[in-house]
Amino acid sequence: MNNKTRPNEWYVSNFEKFESKLNGQSESFVHTIRKDAINRLNEMEFPTTRDEEWKYTNVAPLLKNDFLPTYSFENPKINSEDLRKYIFENFECDILVFVNGLFNDELSKVGKLPSGAVVDSLNNVIKNNPDLIKDKFNTLTKVQNAFNALNNAYGVDGAVIFIPDGIILERPIQLVYLGGNGTDKVLSLPRNLIIAGKNAQAKILANYAGYGDVPYFTNTVTEIFADESAIIDYYKTQHENTNSYHIDRTDINQKGKSVFSHTAFSFGGLLVRSDINSELEGEFMECNYYGLNLARENQHVDTHTFVDHAKPNCQSNELYKTILDDKARGVFSGKIMVRQDAQKTNAYQSNKAVLLSKTATIDSKPQLEIYADDVKCSHGATVGSLDEEAYMYIRSRGIPDDLAKSMLIRAFANDVVDNVKIEEVKEQLNHLIFEHLQRVEITDISKY
Amino acid sequence: MIKIKNLHANIDGKEILKGIDLEVKAGEVHAIMGPNGSGKSTLANVLAGNENFEVTEGEVIYEGKELLEMDPDVRAREGVFLAFQYPIEIPGITNATFLKTALNEIRKHKGEEEITAKGFLDLMKQKASILGMDPAMISRAVNVGFSGGEKKKNEIFQMLMLNPKLALLDETDSGLDIDALKVVSEGVNAFRNDKNAVLLVTHYQRLLNYIVPDYVHVLYKGRIIKSGGKDLALELEEKGYDWIKDEQLETESA
Ligand SMILES: Nc1ncnc2c1ncn2[C@@H]1O[C@H](COP(=O)(O)OP(=O)(O)OP(=O)(O)O)[C@@H](O)[C@H]1O
Ligand SMILES: [Mg+2]
């Protein structure tokens, strides 16, 4: 333990200084939320492994660091050429770029949008049109732990996507979050809000990437509202530098007949924790969670999901796959709640892990809480090594050991990757899989 | 081409192959028949290098080399090919990626250049046409969603693409309809020449009408208990295995 009494102290004591740098931003409605959050942060403790929800993930190493909040460090100068290293390319998209939680206007590029649609930074929206988001902002992510409070207190910017009723965004939106400045231990606290109206449709790719090798801490919060019959594909990729910390809290509220899919890829980070929570507040909707977590060396990657079925006739479907090498640790906890009203619920959850080394470990904890009687729920978890029969089959064609293993990794990851409906992103993700696991790459040559 | 001497193999400590002796020369076709569970697939898998089986005794000389010392991928690069009784699905890997990778590894092993994209495409089209396969299947994932018969055909397609020296065909005929059986047999016959050899496992004489074997062997309880010419298969079709089993018992007790 360090000699400080509480890790909160650093953040609480620096708040005034931070506040003084906010200028005009302290006038907005968000500032009340901010002040409330710093008080909460003062009152509450960061989670420890004694908390059930954090049993397998020890954040003490993270909390030993005093991360510098926004406005107390220099952001790296990044030009559009540098940016190419971090983004998914070769497809048409609108891009918003945030560097350590601050919006970078020059690197962002948003084309003409359908009337009423907004793809902009939170600050710009607060300045220009606060009423657009006022009744939604911070209504899903009520401060549940000290990390959420930290984001609320110090977060200054993030992405806002507003899609009016009946509007379909043709181009995917890529949200790029760069963390780190290469010299200081910094905080990156994106705060995002996505509001999809009735029958609205969009594909959103949230791309978290790391700048430099110095540790930093990305602590991000995203709220997503999908109104009736909206169809939202949300992809999240995370390749922070492997010395860094990444904590993500995403809350989703779905209304009747909407379809929401969350597909996540975790590559980087020393300690990664993602909480994804859905409230299904309506009937006949579909909620899909897919995820691929990769970790090697001493990485730790933890996904916690919670799907709350409140109304009848909904379907939720979760598929999480984890590949661990070296001494990496994986954690998966998936909670499904089926409330008394939620008859005819179909809820599926599957969690599969492949351990590439004997020293890698995974803890998996499915939790079903069912209060309705006419439901179909299932969950399954498997842990193993790569498929031996397929391994023999591939090698029996003359393909050597390392390439055969790469093929099996790709085969294992496939049903998660396949949910990405942007072809170019799919291929780049396959590339990242091999790059991250340091395996020989299998490139697809079937496209003549 | 291959000489198997007193081959014994176990799985999970249970002896399955109990002393197999068999020689196959270039240009020959040998058929292995025998009741379920007699060890036919085991023999094919041991030759292909499946590490689930433990060889406890015996030796296999393939093209003058110790086959059992080689890893399965090395055996394949040296020209051994096994068409699986139950082909495996590999999601996310297209037939094209799979076969081009395999082909190039084999070529590398022989000191040849990698195949060009055009060369691969032409080869693929040519081999697919022998089997009447839709060339579009090359961009589908290996065996994923293929019907039982399509999977078997795909094994033969792979064989034609990789052009091995020794083809081990494990019940490639089962699950094929009459037309497919004909097409697959034509594929095997197109493959045959005086420099390669085929060892085929089958339960049915029918296949042997199309692919005429030079020798037929009966495998029973891990041993070859009878060998003969192509007529032996006809006799088996007619009389079943019991008469050989009886013969075997007589010789054992003698
Ligand atoms: N993985 C395994 N684990 C345990 N026993 C096995 C395994 N594989 C094969 N065996 C056993 O070995 C014996 C021989 O099996 P094999 O598959 O070689 O028979 P086969 O002659 O090919 O039969 P079939 O005609 O039914 O294909 C059988 O008794 C089988 O149960
Ligand atoms: Mg068999």
XYZ file of C-alpha atoms and ligand atoms in Angstrom:
734
model
C 0.000 0.000 0.000
C 1.173 3.533 -0.591
C 1.256 6.012 2.236
C -1.729 8.024 1.048
C -4.844 7.393 3.031
C -7.266 7.117 0.108
C -6.771 7.146 -3.628
C -9.734 9.533 -3.892
C -7.827 12.298 -2.193
C -5.718 13.227 -5.184
C -8.765 13.748 -7.346
C -10.795 15.529 -4.700
C -7.996 17.915 -3.779
C -7.286 18.825 -7.394
C -10.855 19.595 -8.288
C -10.826 23.290 -7.526
C -7.808 23.868 -9.697
C -9.483 21.917 -12.485
C -12.715 23.839 -12.057
C -10.918 27.131 -12.437
C -9.723 26.063 -15.895
C -13.172 25.200 -17.130
C -14.104 28.762 -18.086
C -17.474 29.002 -19.753
C -18.104 25.299 -19.348
C -18.839 25.764 -15.669
C -22.047 27.600 -16.612
C -23.686 24.567 -18.170
C -26.124 22.103 -16.638
C -23.375 19.516 -16.744
C -21.528 21.443 -14.098
C -24.091 20.623 -11.461
C -23.599 16.968 -12.316
C -19.867 17.494 -12.027
C -20.044 19.090 -8.587
C -22.369 16.420 -7.374
C -19.967 13.776 -8.663
C -16.926 15.172 -6.872
C -18.889 15.145 -3.638
C -19.856 11.557 -4.283
C -16.267 10.698 -5.086
C -15.263 12.166 -1.773
C -17.818 10.047 0.022
C -17.385 6.709 -1.712
C -14.510 4.272 -1.988
C -13.103 2.769 -5.146
C -14.077 -0.893 -5.466
C -11.914 -3.612 -3.997
C -11.903 -7.372 -4.497
C -14.180 -7.577 -1.471
C -16.951 -6.175 -3.655
C -18.742 -9.057 -5.362
C -18.728 -7.255 -8.711
C -14.970 -6.715 -8.510
C -14.029 -10.012 -6.949
C -11.675 -11.093 -9.732
C -10.386 -7.677 -10.742
C -8.036 -5.887 -8.446
C -7.832 -2.175 -9.238
C -5.302 -1.385 -6.493
C -2.374 -1.173 -8.976
C -4.356 1.354 -10.990
C -5.204 3.423 -7.933
C -1.563 3.699 -6.907
C -1.123 6.195 -9.702
C -2.063 9.846 -9.460
C -3.318 10.414 -12.981
C -3.283 13.977 -14.236
C -6.715 15.316 -15.062
C -7.645 17.216 -18.180
C -6.087 20.710 -18.540
C -3.099 19.837 -16.338
C -0.994 18.260 -19.081
C -0.102 18.823 -22.702
C -1.932 16.856 -25.337
C 0.297 15.366 -28.015
C 0.312 17.073 -31.405
C -1.220 14.658 -33.820
C -1.712 15.324 -37.498
C -3.970 13.478 -39.866
C -1.061 11.358 -41.067
C -0.307 10.192 -37.509
C -3.960 9.502 -36.966
C -3.964 6.867 -39.700
C -2.063 4.544 -37.371
C -5.023 4.426 -35.028
C -8.117 4.454 -37.144
C -9.963 1.908 -39.226
C -9.524 2.936 -42.830
C -10.679 2.283 -46.369
C -14.355 2.813 -45.825
C -16.438 5.918 -45.892
C -17.320 7.197 -42.444
C -17.752 10.287 -40.324
C -15.033 10.644 -37.724
C -14.900 12.360 -34.370
C -11.506 12.373 -32.669
C -10.893 12.829 -28.973
C -7.421 13.039 -27.532
C -7.395 12.276 -23.833
C -11.044 13.143 -23.695
C -10.704 16.461 -25.503
C -12.346 16.965 -28.840
C -9.960 17.523 -31.729
C -11.840 19.533 -34.300
C -9.103 19.488 -36.927
C -8.825 15.723 -37.056
C -12.561 15.184 -36.993
C -14.510 15.017 -40.203
C -18.254 14.907 -40.459
C -19.938 15.053 -43.852
C -23.407 16.233 -44.650
C -25.947 14.587 -42.387
C -29.683 14.131 -42.833
C -31.718 17.002 -41.440
C -31.809 17.093 -37.656
C -29.052 14.528 -37.163
C -26.157 15.575 -34.967
C -22.694 14.053 -34.799
C -20.631 16.374 -32.667
C -18.726 16.841 -29.452
C -20.568 17.044 -26.160
C -19.182 20.513 -25.520
C -20.387 21.842 -28.832
C -23.827 20.419 -28.213
C -23.963 21.865 -24.709
C -22.970 25.238 -26.141
C -25.234 25.210 -29.172
C -28.196 23.060 -28.357
C -28.274 21.782 -24.768
C -31.974 20.970 -24.940
C -31.206 18.211 -27.395
C -29.655 16.092 -24.668
C -30.693 17.591 -21.354
C -33.454 15.120 -20.551
C -31.274 12.109 -21.390
C -27.762 12.984 -20.284
C -26.661 11.153 -17.131
C -30.026 9.511 -16.642
C -28.860 5.956 -17.357
C -25.454 5.947 -15.764
C -26.281 6.965 -12.282
C -23.029 7.037 -10.357
C -22.655 3.461 -9.214
C -19.028 3.429 -8.288
C -16.116 5.768 -7.830
C -14.988 5.317 -11.430
C -18.295 6.654 -12.719
C -18.011 9.540 -10.260
C -14.501 10.280 -11.501
C -15.753 10.388 -15.082
C -18.625 12.681 -14.168
C -16.426 14.986 -12.116
C -13.512 15.434 -14.489
C -14.829 14.389 -17.874
C -15.107 17.418 -20.101
C -16.028 16.098 -23.501
C -17.139 13.152 -25.553
C -19.239 12.213 -28.522
C -22.875 13.027 -29.039
C -24.809 11.259 -31.741
C -28.408 12.272 -32.164
C -30.513 10.568 -34.807
C -34.044 11.921 -35.196
C -37.051 9.674 -35.731
C -37.045 7.837 -39.032
C -33.525 8.830 -39.989
C -31.031 6.276 -41.283
C -27.392 7.287 -41.188
C -25.868 5.785 -44.315
C -22.242 6.272 -43.324
C -20.915 4.553 -40.221
C -19.575 6.883 -37.546
C -16.126 6.241 -36.196
C -15.397 7.653 -32.763
C -11.666 7.689 -32.113
C -10.393 8.022 -28.569
C -6.664 8.398 -28.208
C -5.261 7.983 -24.738
C -1.865 9.003 -23.381
C 0.544 11.788 -24.218
C 3.765 9.815 -24.191
C 5.264 11.521 -21.133
C 2.791 11.872 -18.263
C 0.388 9.540 -16.562
C -2.801 11.132 -17.773
C -6.525 10.670 -17.483
C -8.765 10.262 -20.482
C -12.436 10.542 -19.568
C -14.678 10.455 -22.610
C -18.335 10.967 -21.911
C -20.605 9.829 -24.725
C -24.263 9.995 -25.492
C -26.086 8.300 -28.334
C -29.754 8.981 -28.895
C -31.554 7.096 -31.650
C -35.138 8.103 -32.336
C -37.972 5.879 -33.459
C -37.047 3.859 -36.564
C -33.611 5.447 -36.616
C -30.639 3.404 -37.794
C -26.901 3.785 -37.427
C -23.628 1.934 -37.270
C -21.207 3.315 -34.734
C -17.627 2.240 -34.219
C -16.010 3.385 -30.980
C -12.285 2.956 -31.356
C -10.075 3.374 -28.289
C -6.372 3.484 -29.046
C -3.176 4.227 -27.188
C -0.562 6.871 -27.864
C 2.988 6.080 -26.702
C 4.078 3.622 -24.025
C 3.596 5.631 -20.842
C 0.703 4.377 -18.707
C -2.520 6.365 -18.720
C -6.059 5.742 -17.623
C -9.052 5.731 -19.907
C -12.232 5.791 -17.863
C -15.115 6.142 -20.241
C -18.884 6.334 -19.891
C -21.363 5.868 -22.722
C -25.142 6.162 -22.594
C -27.183 4.823 -25.473
C -30.893 5.281 -26.057
C -32.618 3.252 -28.744
C -36.222 4.301 -29.189
C -38.954 2.173 -30.725
C -37.912 0.157 -33.789
C -34.473 1.715 -33.895
C -31.643 -0.460 -35.184
C -28.260 0.346 -33.729
C -25.033 -1.537 -34.370
C -22.447 -0.425 -31.875
C -18.911 -1.729 -32.277
C -16.241 -1.084 -29.753
C -12.555 -1.796 -30.217
C -9.968 -1.230 -27.587
C -6.252 -1.271 -28.253
C -4.823 0.895 -25.545
C -1.096 0.567 -24.951
C -0.377 -2.479 -22.817
C 0.822 -0.469 -19.813
C -2.469 1.316 -19.460
C -5.826 1.026 -17.785
C -9.196 1.002 -19.425
C -12.507 1.109 -17.617
C -15.652 1.347 -19.675
C -19.182 1.672 -18.526
C -21.872 1.517 -21.171
C -25.571 1.743 -20.378
C -28.258 1.106 -22.907
C -31.962 1.788 -22.782
C -34.068 0.078 -25.429
C -37.681 0.640 -26.305
C -40.140 -1.652 -28.104
C -39.133 -3.444 -31.309
C -35.674 -1.940 -31.310
C -32.607 -3.997 -32.163
C -29.388 -3.121 -30.452
C -26.107 -4.954 -30.972
C -22.950 -4.345 -29.009
C -19.868 -6.016 -30.457
C -16.637 -5.473 -28.569
C -13.015 -6.306 -29.268
C -10.458 -5.967 -26.566
C -6.788 -6.116 -27.511
C -4.683 -3.753 -25.457
C -4.480 -2.480 -21.916
C -2.866 -3.834 -18.777
C -6.142 -3.854 -16.910
C -9.385 -3.678 -18.818
C -12.843 -3.697 -17.352
C -16.046 -3.255 -19.321
C -19.508 -3.055 -17.851
C -22.338 -3.260 -20.331
C -25.868 -2.889 -19.015
C -29.130 -2.968 -20.912
C -32.613 -2.091 -19.765
C -35.150 -3.641 -22.102
C -38.064 -1.332 -21.574
C -40.545 -2.525 -24.132
C -41.706 -5.562 -26.021
C -40.507 -7.441 -29.079
C -36.974 -6.207 -29.048
C -33.631 -7.774 -29.528
C -30.479 -7.124 -27.610
C -27.242 -8.712 -28.825
C -23.911 -8.650 -27.088
C -20.872 -10.112 -28.770
C -17.324 -9.830 -27.610
C -13.824 -11.026 -28.259
C -11.297 -10.496 -25.507
C -7.650 -11.166 -26.238
C -4.925 -10.931 -23.680
C -1.334 -11.997 -23.304
C 1.629 -11.523 -20.975
C 0.249 -9.992 -17.779
C -2.871 -8.402 -19.222
C -6.130 -8.634 -17.350
C -9.421 -8.328 -19.195
C -12.803 -8.339 -17.510
C -16.258 -8.062 -19.074
C -19.381 -7.709 -16.950
C -22.745 -7.698 -18.637
C -26.208 -7.176 -17.297
C -29.350 -7.605 -19.362
C -32.523 -6.609 -17.593
C -35.679 -8.031 -19.150
C -38.539 -5.935 -17.801
C -41.233 -6.590 -20.415
C -42.509 -9.672 -22.288
C -41.492 -11.022 -25.692
C -37.919 -9.878 -25.883
C -34.813 -11.665 -26.922
C -31.284 -11.235 -25.661
C -28.328 -13.060 -27.012
C -24.785 -12.949 -25.668
C -21.680 -14.530 -27.122
C -18.324 -13.807 -25.552
C -15.066 -15.378 -26.573
C -11.758 -15.015 -24.838
C -8.288 -16.007 -25.982
C -5.589 -15.869 -23.351
C -1.876 -16.496 -23.682
C 1.082 -16.362 -21.271
C -0.027 -15.297 -17.810
C -3.057 -13.336 -18.923
C -6.249 -13.382 -16.895
C -9.775 -13.190 -18.145
C -12.987 -12.544 -16.287
C -16.515 -12.841 -17.580
C -19.612 -12.208 -15.567
C -22.953 -12.191 -17.294
C -26.097 -11.446 -15.424
C -29.525 -11.895 -16.918
C -32.569 -10.671 -15.031
C -36.019 -11.725 -16.168
C -38.601 -9.778 -14.210
C -42.017 -11.110 -13.347
C -43.654 -9.271 -16.217
C -41.197 -10.472 -18.805
C -42.999 -13.599 -20.007
C -41.889 -15.221 -23.274
C -38.370 -13.978 -22.804
C -35.644 -15.696 -24.770
C -32.268 -15.123 -23.204
C -29.093 -16.856 -24.294
C -25.600 -16.488 -23.073
C -22.474 -18.285 -24.138
C -18.979 -17.711 -22.942
C -16.076 -19.608 -24.457
C -12.434 -19.320 -23.622
C -9.308 -20.721 -25.178
C -6.159 -20.808 -23.119
C -3.015 -20.864 -25.223
C -0.739 -21.386 -22.251
C -0.883 -23.313 -19.012
C -0.454 -20.173 -16.936
C -3.411 -18.248 -18.367
C -6.596 -18.296 -16.301
C -10.228 -17.358 -16.685
C -13.027 -16.874 -14.194
C -16.495 -17.071 -15.556
C -19.660 -16.319 -13.676
C -23.056 -16.598 -15.343
C -25.973 -15.425 -13.215
C -29.582 -15.970 -14.148
C -32.279 -14.371 -12.048
C -35.645 -15.436 -13.363
C -38.951 -14.297 -11.872
C -41.223 -15.120 -14.830
C -42.343 -18.666 -15.550
C -42.744 -18.813 -19.316
C -39.209 -18.099 -20.477
C -36.388 -19.728 -22.377
C -33.012 -19.031 -20.873
C -29.731 -20.779 -21.301
C -26.135 -20.157 -20.566
C -23.000 -22.095 -21.198
C -19.350 -21.646 -20.507
C -16.450 -23.619 -21.895
C -12.729 -23.363 -21.325
C -10.199 -25.315 -23.283
C -7.331 -25.325 -25.658
C -7.615 -25.020 -29.410
C -9.735 -27.625 -31.195
C -7.491 -30.692 -31.511
C -9.358 -32.424 -34.298
C -9.298 -29.320 -36.429
C -5.631 -28.853 -35.588
C -4.885 -32.343 -36.952
C -7.048 -31.725 -39.992
C -5.239 -28.525 -40.898
C -1.796 -29.988 -40.341
C -2.706 -33.076 -42.381
C -2.782 -30.750 -45.373
C 0.852 -29.769 -44.932
C 0.227 -26.598 -42.952
C 2.824 -26.169 -40.209
C 2.092 -25.833 -36.533
C 2.205 -22.023 -36.205
C -0.002 -21.370 -39.220
C -2.407 -24.099 -38.134
C -2.764 -22.443 -34.728
C -3.382 -19.084 -36.362
C -6.111 -20.629 -38.474
C -7.713 -22.089 -35.375
C -7.564 -18.726 -33.635
C -9.260 -17.131 -36.578
C -11.829 -19.924 -36.655
C -12.520 -19.471 -32.952
C -12.902 -15.704 -33.239
C -14.976 -15.939 -36.378
C -18.506 -15.914 -35.024
C -17.762 -12.735 -33.092
C -15.902 -11.011 -35.937
C -18.675 -11.984 -38.321
C -21.086 -9.684 -36.521
C -19.178 -6.676 -37.776
C -21.110 -5.497 -40.766
C -18.377 -3.269 -42.171
C -16.185 -5.534 -44.349
C -13.046 -3.400 -44.152
C -13.230 -3.238 -40.391
C -13.645 -6.993 -40.253
C -10.402 -7.630 -42.142
C -8.542 -5.044 -40.049
C -9.838 -6.716 -36.899
C -8.590 -10.077 -38.111
C -5.223 -8.435 -38.636
C -5.255 -7.006 -35.109
C -6.042 -10.425 -33.665
C -2.868 -11.927 -35.088
C -0.815 -8.843 -34.376
C -1.898 -8.763 -30.789
C -1.349 -12.461 -30.152
C 1.942 -12.194 -32.058
C 0.964 -15.005 -34.365
C 1.538 -15.500 -38.053
C -1.229 -13.735 -39.873
C -3.784 -15.547 -41.982
C -5.013 -13.211 -44.664
C -8.061 -14.005 -46.640
C -7.307 -14.487 -50.324
C -10.716 -15.500 -51.523
C -11.570 -12.105 -52.973
C -10.347 -12.226 -56.544
C 6.029 -46.563 -51.876
C 5.012 -47.542 -48.378
C 5.908 -50.597 -46.338
C 4.113 -51.189 -43.053
C 5.716 -53.730 -40.748
C 4.113 -55.197 -37.642
C 2.326 -51.957 -36.791
C 0.716 -51.780 -33.360
C -1.192 -48.733 -32.119
C -3.157 -47.786 -29.008
C -5.732 -45.248 -28.127
C -6.229 -44.413 -24.467
C -4.171 -47.465 -23.582
C -6.393 -49.785 -25.636
C -4.673 -51.674 -28.435
C -6.491 -51.124 -31.735
C -3.918 -52.131 -34.329
C -2.387 -55.453 -33.459
C 0.314 -55.990 -36.015
C -0.381 -54.732 -39.508
C 1.838 -55.739 -42.401
C 1.136 -54.145 -45.740
C 3.069 -52.977 -48.739
C 1.736 -50.598 -51.335
C 3.733 -49.912 -54.473
C 3.519 -46.941 -56.797
C 0.714 -47.259 -59.298
C -1.362 -49.550 -57.079
C -4.788 -49.239 -55.521
C -5.421 -51.161 -52.316
C -8.818 -51.470 -50.729
C -9.238 -52.071 -47.024
C -12.508 -53.554 -45.935
C -13.718 -54.904 -42.640
C -16.467 -54.644 -40.061
C -17.159 -51.506 -38.017
C -14.626 -50.838 -35.335
C -11.989 -53.130 -36.808
C -9.370 -50.370 -37.003
C -9.560 -49.127 -40.589
C -9.770 -45.439 -39.676
C -7.166 -45.988 -37.015
C -4.750 -47.319 -39.601
C -5.393 -44.373 -41.919
C -5.026 -41.900 -39.051
C -1.838 -43.463 -37.738
C -0.338 -43.198 -41.208
C -1.397 -39.558 -41.434
C 0.173 -38.850 -38.063
C -2.817 -38.310 -35.788
C -1.242 -37.797 -32.392
C -4.210 -39.243 -30.504
C -2.930 -42.671 -31.415
C 0.188 -44.055 -29.869
C 2.308 -46.357 -31.979
C 3.682 -49.023 -29.666
C 5.479 -51.274 -32.109
C 6.445 -51.635 -35.726
C 7.718 -49.400 -38.464
C 6.531 -47.693 -41.600
C 8.896 -46.938 -44.419
C 7.536 -44.375 -46.840
C 9.594 -43.490 -49.883
C 12.658 -44.801 -48.054
C 12.026 -42.664 -44.952
C 10.760 -43.450 -41.458
C 7.213 -42.151 -41.720
C 6.457 -42.470 -38.018
C 9.218 -40.020 -37.137
C 7.568 -37.212 -39.091
C 5.004 -34.702 -37.828
C 1.666 -34.838 -39.622
C 2.330 -31.645 -41.572
C 5.709 -32.965 -42.708
C 4.090 -36.198 -43.859
C 1.619 -34.158 -45.880
C 4.398 -32.129 -47.434
C 6.139 -35.412 -48.264
C 3.025 -36.442 -50.155
C 0.736 -38.297 -47.738
C -2.901 -37.242 -47.883
C -5.804 -38.419 -45.758
C -9.371 -37.876 -46.901
C -11.160 -37.911 -43.554
C -14.106 -40.122 -42.785
C -15.566 -37.104 -40.959
C -14.169 -33.899 -42.499
C -13.813 -30.964 -40.099
C -15.440 -27.544 -40.418
C -13.192 -24.520 -40.090
C -15.240 -21.324 -39.792
C -13.586 -18.112 -40.893
C -11.041 -19.832 -43.150
C -12.051 -19.996 -46.778
C -11.246 -22.994 -48.948
C -9.077 -20.663 -50.998
C -7.018 -19.491 -48.045
C -6.761 -23.020 -46.730
C -5.694 -24.647 -49.967
C -3.381 -21.904 -51.116
C -1.594 -21.985 -47.773
C -1.299 -25.776 -47.923
C -0.230 -25.800 -51.554
C 2.459 -23.220 -50.974
C 3.816 -25.069 -47.966
C 4.074 -28.215 -50.065
C 5.722 -26.321 -52.901
C 8.150 -24.656 -50.512
C 9.042 -28.088 -49.153
C 9.839 -29.270 -52.658
C 11.909 -26.162 -53.325
C 9.367 -24.753 -55.751
C 8.141 -21.184 -56.149
C 4.889 -20.048 -54.539
C 1.935 -20.369 -56.854
C 0.694 -17.150 -58.432
C -2.837 -15.908 -57.852
C -3.652 -16.672 -61.476
C -2.008 -20.098 -61.339
C -3.999 -20.957 -58.233
C -7.256 -19.788 -59.725
C -6.693 -21.788 -62.929
C -5.734 -24.919 -61.015
C -8.730 -24.531 -58.789
C -11.105 -24.150 -61.723
C -9.636 -27.122 -63.513
C -9.916 -29.418 -60.485
C -13.372 -28.164 -59.557
C -14.595 -28.961 -63.053
C -13.429 -32.593 -62.778
C -15.757 -32.933 -59.797
C -18.475 -30.751 -61.239
C -18.127 -28.381 -58.308
C -19.227 -24.768 -58.341
C -16.020 -22.678 -58.263
C -17.868 -20.251 -55.968
C -17.411 -22.738 -53.149
C -13.752 -21.742 -53.041
C -14.713 -18.568 -51.185
C -16.791 -20.434 -48.625
C -15.365 -21.410 -45.274
C -13.828 -24.908 -45.217
C -16.679 -27.443 -44.971
C -18.900 -24.993 -43.062
C -22.516 -25.627 -43.965
C -21.495 -28.270 -46.527
C -23.765 -31.281 -46.768
C -22.303 -34.674 -45.879
C -21.750 -35.474 -49.542
C -20.279 -32.055 -50.309
C -17.778 -32.497 -47.522
C -16.642 -35.802 -48.988
C -16.367 -34.252 -52.423
C -14.379 -31.424 -50.927
C -11.889 -33.932 -49.545
C -11.312 -35.267 -53.038
C -11.096 -31.724 -54.345
C -8.366 -31.030 -51.806
C -6.600 -34.195 -52.876
C -6.673 -33.124 -56.506
C -5.379 -29.670 -55.593
C -2.523 -30.931 -53.425
C -1.676 -33.888 -55.694
C -0.184 -36.226 -53.088
C 1.826 -39.386 -53.716
C -0.099 -41.563 -51.307
C -3.812 -40.943 -50.916
C -5.555 -42.533 -47.950
C -9.297 -42.371 -48.572
C -11.348 -43.198 -45.503
C -14.889 -44.104 -46.528
C -15.007 -41.299 -49.033
C -17.898 -43.134 -50.667
C -20.207 -43.153 -47.658
C -22.843 -40.485 -47.771
C -22.517 -39.965 -51.504
C -25.486 -40.382 -53.808
C -25.031 -42.493 -56.950
C -24.122 -39.570 -59.167
C -21.705 -38.129 -56.646
C -20.117 -41.539 -56.202
C -19.462 -41.678 -59.931
C -18.032 -38.177 -60.021
C -15.806 -38.754 -57.016
C -14.576 -42.035 -58.508
C -13.782 -40.256 -61.740
C -11.855 -37.730 -59.672
C -9.825 -40.471 -58.043
C -9.226 -42.181 -61.385
C -8.096 -38.895 -62.913
C -5.647 -38.557 -60.047
C -4.176 -42.054 -60.424
C -0.939 -42.578 -62.273
C 1.995 -44.917 -62.068
C 3.831 -42.691 -59.593
C 1.169 -42.440 -56.925
C -0.857 -44.894 -54.913
C -4.276 -45.088 -53.292
C -5.275 -46.865 -50.123
C -8.999 -46.752 -49.822
C -11.189 -47.804 -46.952
C -14.684 -48.800 -47.905
C -17.600 -50.946 -46.875
C -19.008 -51.248 -50.358
C -18.120 -53.190 -53.433
C -19.983 -50.507 -55.400
C -17.073 -48.056 -55.179
C -14.711 -50.749 -56.375
C -16.651 -51.068 -59.601
C -15.479 -47.575 -60.395
C -12.078 -47.560 -58.751
C -10.787 -51.007 -59.484
C -8.360 -52.161 -56.795
C -5.273 -54.245 -57.351
C -5.607 -55.747 -53.888
C -8.334 -56.104 -51.317
C -7.531 -56.631 -47.632
C -9.821 -57.546 -44.806
C -9.053 -55.871 -41.502
C -10.541 -57.520 -38.462
C -9.807 -56.760 -34.832
C -6.674 -54.848 -35.709
C -5.175 -57.411 -38.073
C -5.313 -58.058 -41.788
C -6.837 -61.484 -41.826
C -7.227 -61.952 -45.538
C -5.869 -60.414 -48.710
C -6.831 -61.038 -52.282
C -7.572 -59.518 -55.655
C -10.592 -57.466 -56.623
C -12.758 -60.587 -56.562
C -12.424 -60.797 -52.803
C -14.591 -57.705 -52.525
C -17.310 -59.401 -54.560
C -17.117 -62.433 -52.351
C -17.419 -60.247 -49.240
C -20.395 -58.459 -50.716
C -22.077 -61.794 -51.218
C -21.078 -63.669 -48.092
C -20.291 -61.044 -45.470
C -17.345 -61.386 -43.109
C -18.348 -64.419 -41.082
C -16.708 -67.019 -43.292
C -13.343 -65.269 -42.993
C -13.765 -64.899 -39.268
C -14.367 -68.658 -39.146
C -11.329 -69.321 -41.299
C -9.352 -67.091 -38.996
C -10.528 -69.006 -35.942
C -9.492 -72.232 -37.577
C -6.002 -70.994 -38.305
C -5.739 -69.559 -34.799
C -6.721 -72.835 -33.191
C -4.598 -74.864 -35.566
N -10.791 -41.448 -29.902
C -11.067 -42.709 -29.537
N -11.223 -43.010 -28.234
C -11.503 -44.278 -27.848
N -11.653 -45.280 -28.696
C -11.504 -45.030 -30.003
C -11.215 -43.733 -30.494
N -11.120 -43.788 -31.826
C -11.364 -45.067 -32.160
N -11.585 -45.818 -31.078
C -11.916 -47.245 -31.059
O -11.014 -47.950 -31.856
C -11.658 -48.986 -32.543
C -11.354 -48.886 -34.022
O -11.975 -47.724 -34.538
P -11.850 -47.286 -36.046
O -12.460 -45.941 -36.161
O -10.450 -47.430 -36.482
O -12.765 -48.369 -36.775
P -13.185 -48.475 -38.287
O -12.695 -49.800 -38.732
O -12.759 -47.316 -39.041
O -14.756 -48.564 -38.169
P -15.922 -47.939 -39.127
O -16.107 -48.917 -40.207
O -17.100 -47.910 -38.240
O -15.475 -46.588 -39.594
C -13.122 -48.876 -32.219
O -13.420 -49.852 -31.227
C -13.270 -47.492 -31.670
O -14.282 -47.425 -30.712
Mg -13.725 -45.724 -39.887
